[in-house]
């Protein structure tokens, strides 16, 4: 076999392996976090899931979805058992192994939820001295001061619903969660009248599709971002936003209390 023939053979083998990899379904995992992604009557639903499902269909990409606890999602990714994590925060540490499309799926705001029987107005970290705050296991919070503060105790829960259940039973003082997700879940649990939130935003962040950096997904990430931006300008996306908006009957604080709260960071 000549050198030229060997080179051609290598090129053909590489092309064949790429085609085989692209023919395989994209394996994505995520934690159920309504209203962004969750399961209802055996079907996946949610604002981010439905938007991504439409975008990936337009791109001709078949996907295998699986919901699992967040720590298991991170472990599956680090062990190379999946191609990506859905609805993940972009951090400097994750950029070493994850490829993020330039367009986020959603923008979120973390706030502190409290019992309506014990209204709580958060203004600064010192307000949390000695308190017990329910957090989500394995979650990363963008506000570094809050994330690293030793003024309060963090108590992780296996699910978002478990956190609110503990808050309802007075086992913790507060719960940190996204404003939209928190109220959507409280409405599902029938707790929208008994649990509210402090208006001051702890941190803002964005949810992304995180793909394996070593998986050859650069082109897919670029195409996904372009098509997602296009879809967000369409009436269909506006309809999704309206469908998954927080319930209108939710009023966590009175107007005077909201007006007196400190500005958002």
Short mmCIF file of N, CA and C in Angstrom, two decimals, residues 145-252:
data_model
loop_
_atom_site.label_atom_id
_atom_site.label_comp_id
_atom_site.label_asym_id
_atom_site.label_seq_id
_atom_site.Cartn_x
_atom_site.Cartn_y
_atom_site.Cartn_z
N UNK A 145 -20.52 36.22 47.39
CA UNK A 145 -20.65 36.53 48.82
C UNK A 145 -21.67 35.62 49.48
N UNK A 146 -22.79 35.40 48.80
CA UNK A 146 -23.81 34.49 49.33
C UNK A 146 -23.29 33.05 49.31
N UNK A 147 -22.63 32.69 48.23
CA UNK A 147 -22.16 31.31 48.05
C UNK A 147 -21.14 30.91 49.11
N UNK A 148 -20.30 31.86 49.54
CA UNK A 148 -19.21 31.53 50.45
C UNK A 148 -19.44 32.01 51.88
N UNK A 149 -20.53 32.70 52.14
CA UNK A 149 -20.77 33.25 53.47
C UNK A 149 -20.90 32.17 54.53
N UNK A 150 -20.36 32.45 55.70
CA UNK A 150 -20.49 31.54 56.84
C UNK A 150 -21.47 32.10 57.88
N UNK A 151 -22.21 33.12 57.50
CA UNK A 151 -23.16 33.72 58.43
C UNK A 151 -24.38 32.83 58.68
N UNK A 152 -24.68 31.95 57.74
CA UNK A 152 -25.88 31.12 57.86
C UNK A 152 -25.53 29.67 57.52
N UNK A 153 -26.45 28.77 57.85
CA UNK A 153 -26.26 27.35 57.59
C UNK A 153 -26.99 26.96 56.32
N UNK A 154 -26.32 26.22 55.45
CA UNK A 154 -26.95 25.71 54.23
C UNK A 154 -27.39 24.27 54.48
N UNK A 155 -28.64 23.99 54.14
CA UNK A 155 -29.15 22.63 54.29
C UNK A 155 -29.65 22.14 52.93
N UNK A 156 -28.92 21.25 52.28
CA UNK A 156 -29.34 20.74 50.96
C UNK A 156 -30.50 19.78 51.07
N UNK A 157 -31.29 19.73 50.01
CA UNK A 157 -32.42 18.80 49.92
C UNK A 157 -32.32 18.05 48.60
N UNK A 158 -32.86 16.82 48.53
CA UNK A 158 -32.76 16.04 47.29
C UNK A 158 -33.56 16.61 46.13
N UNK A 159 -34.63 17.36 46.43
CA UNK A 159 -35.47 17.93 45.37
C UNK A 159 -35.91 19.34 45.79
N UNK A 160 -36.36 20.11 44.82
CA UNK A 160 -36.89 21.44 45.11
C UNK A 160 -38.16 21.33 45.95
N UNK A 161 -39.00 20.34 45.65
CA UNK A 161 -40.23 20.15 46.41
C UNK A 161 -39.91 19.82 47.87
N UNK A 162 -38.87 19.03 48.10
CA UNK A 162 -38.48 18.69 49.47
C UNK A 162 -38.08 19.93 50.25
N UNK A 163 -37.39 20.86 49.58
CA UNK A 163 -37.01 22.11 50.24
C UNK A 163 -38.24 22.88 50.71
N UNK A 164 -39.24 23.02 49.84
CA UNK A 164 -40.44 23.76 50.22
C UNK A 164 -41.24 23.02 51.29
N UNK A 165 -41.21 21.68 51.25
CA UNK A 165 -41.88 20.91 52.30
C UNK A 165 -41.25 21.17 53.65
N UNK A 166 -39.92 21.24 53.71
CA UNK A 166 -39.21 21.53 54.95
C UNK A 166 -39.52 22.95 55.43
N UNK A 167 -39.64 23.89 54.49
CA UNK A 167 -39.98 25.26 54.86
C UNK A 167 -41.39 25.32 55.44
N UNK A 168 -42.32 24.60 54.84
CA UNK A 168 -43.69 24.58 55.33
C UNK A 168 -43.77 24.01 56.74
N UNK A 169 -42.91 23.04 57.06
CA UNK A 169 -42.92 22.40 58.39
C UNK A 169 -41.99 23.09 59.38
N UNK A 170 -41.47 24.27 59.00
CA UNK A 170 -40.60 25.07 59.87
C UNK A 170 -39.30 24.34 60.23
N UNK A 171 -38.84 23.47 59.37
CA UNK A 171 -37.57 22.80 59.63
C UNK A 171 -36.39 23.62 59.14
N UNK A 172 -36.67 24.59 58.26
CA UNK A 172 -35.67 25.56 57.81
C UNK A 172 -36.33 26.93 57.81
N UNK A 173 -35.50 27.97 57.75
CA UNK A 173 -36.03 29.33 57.82
C UNK A 173 -36.36 29.91 56.44
N UNK A 174 -35.53 29.57 55.44
CA UNK A 174 -35.68 30.13 54.11
C UNK A 174 -35.30 29.09 53.07
N UNK A 175 -35.70 29.33 51.82
CA UNK A 175 -35.30 28.49 50.69
C UNK A 175 -34.84 29.42 49.57
N UNK A 176 -33.71 29.13 48.96
CA UNK A 176 -33.29 29.89 47.79
C UNK A 176 -33.68 29.11 46.54
N UNK A 177 -34.34 29.79 45.63
CA UNK A 177 -34.77 29.18 44.37
C UNK A 177 -35.01 30.28 43.35
N UNK A 178 -35.09 29.89 42.11
CA UNK A 178 -35.44 30.84 41.05
C UNK A 178 -36.87 31.32 41.25
N UNK A 179 -37.10 32.59 41.01
CA UNK A 179 -38.43 33.18 41.21
C UNK A 179 -39.51 32.45 40.40
N UNK A 180 -39.27 32.27 39.11
CA UNK A 180 -40.27 31.64 38.24
C UNK A 180 -40.48 30.17 38.64
N UNK A 181 -39.36 29.46 38.83
CA UNK A 181 -39.44 28.03 39.16
C UNK A 181 -40.08 27.82 40.52
N UNK A 182 -39.72 28.67 41.48
CA UNK A 182 -40.26 28.52 42.82
C UNK A 182 -41.77 28.67 42.86
N UNK A 183 -42.28 29.71 42.23
CA UNK A 183 -43.72 29.93 42.26
C UNK A 183 -44.48 28.92 41.41
N UNK A 184 -43.88 28.47 40.32
CA UNK A 184 -44.53 27.44 39.52
C UNK A 184 -44.69 26.16 40.34
N UNK A 185 -43.63 25.78 41.07
CA UNK A 185 -43.68 24.57 41.88
C UNK A 185 -44.63 24.74 43.06
N UNK A 186 -44.62 25.89 43.70
CA UNK A 186 -45.53 26.14 44.82
C UNK A 186 -46.98 26.03 44.38
N UNK A 187 -47.27 26.52 43.18
CA UNK A 187 -48.63 26.40 42.66
C UNK A 187 -49.00 24.94 42.45
N UNK A 188 -48.06 24.14 41.94
CA UNK A 188 -48.31 22.71 41.75
C UNK A 188 -48.53 22.01 43.08
N UNK A 189 -47.81 22.43 44.12
CA UNK A 189 -47.90 21.80 45.43
C UNK A 189 -49.06 22.33 46.27
N UNK A 190 -49.77 23.33 45.75
CA UNK A 190 -50.86 23.92 46.52
C UNK A 190 -50.38 24.78 47.67
N UNK A 191 -49.18 25.35 47.55
CA UNK A 191 -48.60 26.14 48.64
C UNK A 191 -48.44 27.61 48.28
N UNK A 192 -49.04 28.05 47.20
CA UNK A 192 -48.83 29.43 46.74
C UNK A 192 -49.41 30.46 47.70
N UNK A 193 -50.34 30.05 48.58
CA UNK A 193 -50.92 30.99 49.54
C UNK A 193 -50.14 31.01 50.85
N UNK A 194 -49.32 30.00 51.09
CA UNK A 194 -48.66 29.88 52.39
C UNK A 194 -47.16 30.15 52.33
N UNK A 195 -46.60 30.27 51.12
CA UNK A 195 -45.17 30.56 50.98
C UNK A 195 -45.00 31.69 49.97
N UNK A 196 -44.22 32.70 50.34
CA UNK A 196 -43.94 33.83 49.46
C UNK A 196 -42.44 34.02 49.33
N UNK A 197 -42.01 35.17 48.81
CA UNK A 197 -40.59 35.40 48.67
C UNK A 197 -40.24 36.85 48.95
N UNK A 198 -39.01 37.08 49.37
CA UNK A 198 -38.47 38.42 49.56
C UNK A 198 -38.11 38.99 48.19
N UNK A 199 -38.40 40.26 47.93
CA UNK A 199 -38.23 40.80 46.58
C UNK A 199 -36.79 41.00 46.13
N UNK A 200 -35.85 41.09 47.06
CA UNK A 200 -34.46 41.37 46.67
C UNK A 200 -33.86 40.14 45.98
N UNK A 201 -33.27 40.35 44.82
CA UNK A 201 -32.66 39.26 44.06
C UNK A 201 -31.28 38.94 44.63
N UNK A 202 -31.06 37.66 44.93
CA UNK A 202 -29.76 37.22 45.43
C UNK A 202 -28.74 37.19 44.29
N UNK A 203 -29.13 36.58 43.17
CA UNK A 203 -28.23 36.51 42.02
C UNK A 203 -29.02 36.25 40.76
N UNK A 204 -28.45 36.66 39.64
CA UNK A 204 -29.03 36.39 38.33
C UNK A 204 -28.08 35.48 37.56
N UNK A 205 -28.64 34.60 36.76
CA UNK A 205 -27.81 33.68 36.00
C UNK A 205 -28.54 33.26 34.74
N UNK A 206 -27.88 32.42 33.93
CA UNK A 206 -28.46 31.94 32.68
C UNK A 206 -28.32 30.42 32.61
N UNK A 207 -29.31 29.79 32.02
CA UNK A 207 -29.31 28.35 31.83
C UNK A 207 -28.91 28.03 30.40
N UNK A 208 -28.02 27.06 30.24
CA UNK A 208 -27.49 26.71 28.92
C UNK A 208 -27.61 25.21 28.66
N UNK A 209 -27.42 24.87 27.42
CA UNK A 209 -27.14 23.49 27.03
C UNK A 209 -25.63 23.33 27.07
N UNK A 210 -25.14 22.45 27.94
CA UNK A 210 -23.71 22.20 28.06
C UNK A 210 -23.32 20.91 27.36
N UNK A 211 -22.48 20.97 26.35
CA UNK A 211 -22.07 19.80 25.57
C UNK A 211 -20.62 19.44 25.87
N UNK A 212 -20.28 18.17 25.65
CA UNK A 212 -18.91 17.73 25.88
C UNK A 212 -17.95 18.49 24.96
N UNK A 213 -16.92 19.08 25.54
CA UNK A 213 -15.96 19.83 24.75
C UNK A 213 -15.13 18.90 23.86
N UNK A 214 -14.97 17.65 24.30
CA UNK A 214 -14.18 16.71 23.50
C UNK A 214 -15.05 15.83 22.61
N UNK A 215 -16.31 16.23 22.41
CA UNK A 215 -17.21 15.39 21.63
C UNK A 215 -17.41 15.81 20.19
N UNK A 216 -16.72 16.84 19.75
CA UNK A 216 -16.88 17.30 18.38
C UNK A 216 -18.20 18.01 18.12
N UNK A 217 -18.70 18.73 19.12
CA UNK A 217 -20.02 19.36 19.01
C UNK A 217 -19.94 20.86 18.71
N UNK A 218 -18.80 21.34 18.26
CA UNK A 218 -18.66 22.78 18.01
C UNK A 218 -19.68 23.29 16.99
N UNK A 219 -19.83 22.57 15.90
CA UNK A 219 -20.78 22.99 14.86
C UNK A 219 -22.21 22.94 15.38
N UNK A 220 -22.54 21.90 16.13
CA UNK A 220 -23.89 21.78 16.69
C UNK A 220 -24.18 22.93 17.65
N UNK A 221 -23.21 23.29 18.48
CA UNK A 221 -23.41 24.39 19.43
C UNK A 221 -23.69 25.69 18.70
N UNK A 222 -22.98 25.94 17.61
CA UNK A 222 -23.17 27.16 16.84
C UNK A 222 -24.54 27.17 16.16
N UNK A 223 -24.91 26.05 15.56
CA UNK A 223 -26.20 25.95 14.88
C UNK A 223 -27.36 26.03 15.88
N UNK A 224 -27.17 25.42 17.05
CA UNK A 224 -28.21 25.47 18.09
C UNK A 224 -28.45 26.91 18.54
N UNK A 225 -27.37 27.65 18.77
CA UNK A 225 -27.51 29.05 19.21
C UNK A 225 -28.22 29.89 18.16
N UNK A 226 -27.86 29.72 16.91
CA UNK A 226 -28.48 30.50 15.83
C UNK A 226 -29.98 30.20 15.72
N UNK A 227 -30.33 28.91 15.75
CA UNK A 227 -31.73 28.54 15.61
C UNK A 227 -32.54 28.92 16.84
N UNK A 228 -31.93 28.84 18.03
CA UNK A 228 -32.63 29.25 19.25
C UNK A 228 -32.92 30.75 19.22
N UNK A 229 -31.95 31.55 18.79
CA UNK A 229 -32.19 33.00 18.67
C UNK A 229 -33.32 33.27 17.69
N UNK A 230 -33.35 32.52 16.60
CA UNK A 230 -34.40 32.70 15.60
C UNK A 230 -35.77 32.34 16.19
N UNK A 231 -35.82 31.22 16.92
CA UNK A 231 -37.09 30.77 17.50
C UNK A 231 -37.61 31.77 18.55
N UNK A 232 -36.70 32.39 19.30
CA UNK A 232 -37.12 33.32 20.34
C UNK A 232 -37.79 34.57 19.76
N UNK A 233 -37.61 34.82 18.48
CA UNK A 233 -38.26 35.97 17.82
C UNK A 233 -39.62 35.61 17.25
N UNK A 234 -40.01 34.35 17.36
CA UNK A 234 -41.26 33.88 16.77
C UNK A 234 -42.41 33.90 17.79
N UNK A 235 -43.66 33.98 17.30
CA UNK A 235 -44.82 33.95 18.20
C UNK A 235 -44.89 32.68 19.04
N UNK A 236 -44.37 31.57 18.53
CA UNK A 236 -44.41 30.33 19.28
C UNK A 236 -43.66 30.41 20.59
N UNK A 237 -42.56 31.14 20.61
CA UNK A 237 -41.80 31.27 21.85
C UNK A 237 -42.52 32.19 22.82
N UNK A 238 -43.14 33.24 22.32
CA UNK A 238 -43.93 34.12 23.19
C UNK A 238 -45.06 33.35 23.85
N UNK A 239 -45.65 32.42 23.11
CA UNK A 239 -46.72 31.59 23.68
C UNK A 239 -46.17 30.68 24.78
N UNK A 240 -44.96 30.15 24.59
CA UNK A 240 -44.35 29.33 25.63
C UNK A 240 -44.10 30.15 26.90
N UNK A 241 -43.57 31.35 26.74
CA UNK A 241 -43.32 32.22 27.90
C UNK A 241 -44.61 32.49 28.67
N UNK A 242 -45.69 32.75 27.93
CA UNK A 242 -46.97 33.02 28.59
C UNK A 242 -47.49 31.78 29.31
N UNK A 243 -47.32 30.60 28.71
CA UNK A 243 -47.83 29.37 29.31
C UNK A 243 -47.12 29.05 30.62
N UNK A 244 -45.83 29.37 30.69
CA UNK A 244 -45.06 29.00 31.86
C UNK A 244 -44.73 30.19 32.77
N UNK A 245 -45.48 31.27 32.61
CA UNK A 245 -45.29 32.42 33.49
C UNK A 245 -45.77 32.07 34.90
N UNK A 246 -45.20 32.73 35.94
CA UNK A 246 -45.68 32.49 37.30
C UNK A 246 -47.16 32.80 37.40
N UNK A 247 -47.91 32.05 38.22
CA UNK A 247 -49.34 32.29 38.35
C UNK A 247 -49.62 33.74 38.76
N UNK A 248 -50.63 34.35 38.15
CA UNK A 248 -50.93 35.75 38.42
C UNK A 248 -51.43 35.98 39.84
N UNK A 249 -51.99 34.94 40.46
CA UNK A 249 -52.53 35.14 41.79
C UNK A 249 -51.45 35.18 42.86
N UNK A 250 -50.19 34.91 42.52
CA UNK A 250 -49.12 34.89 43.51
C UNK A 250 -48.70 36.31 43.85
N UNK A 251 -48.79 36.66 45.12
CA UNK A 251 -48.30 37.97 45.59
C UNK A 251 -47.52 37.70 46.86
N UNK A 252 -46.21 37.69 46.75
CA UNK A 252 -45.40 37.27 47.88
C UNK A 252 -45.20 38.36 48.92
#
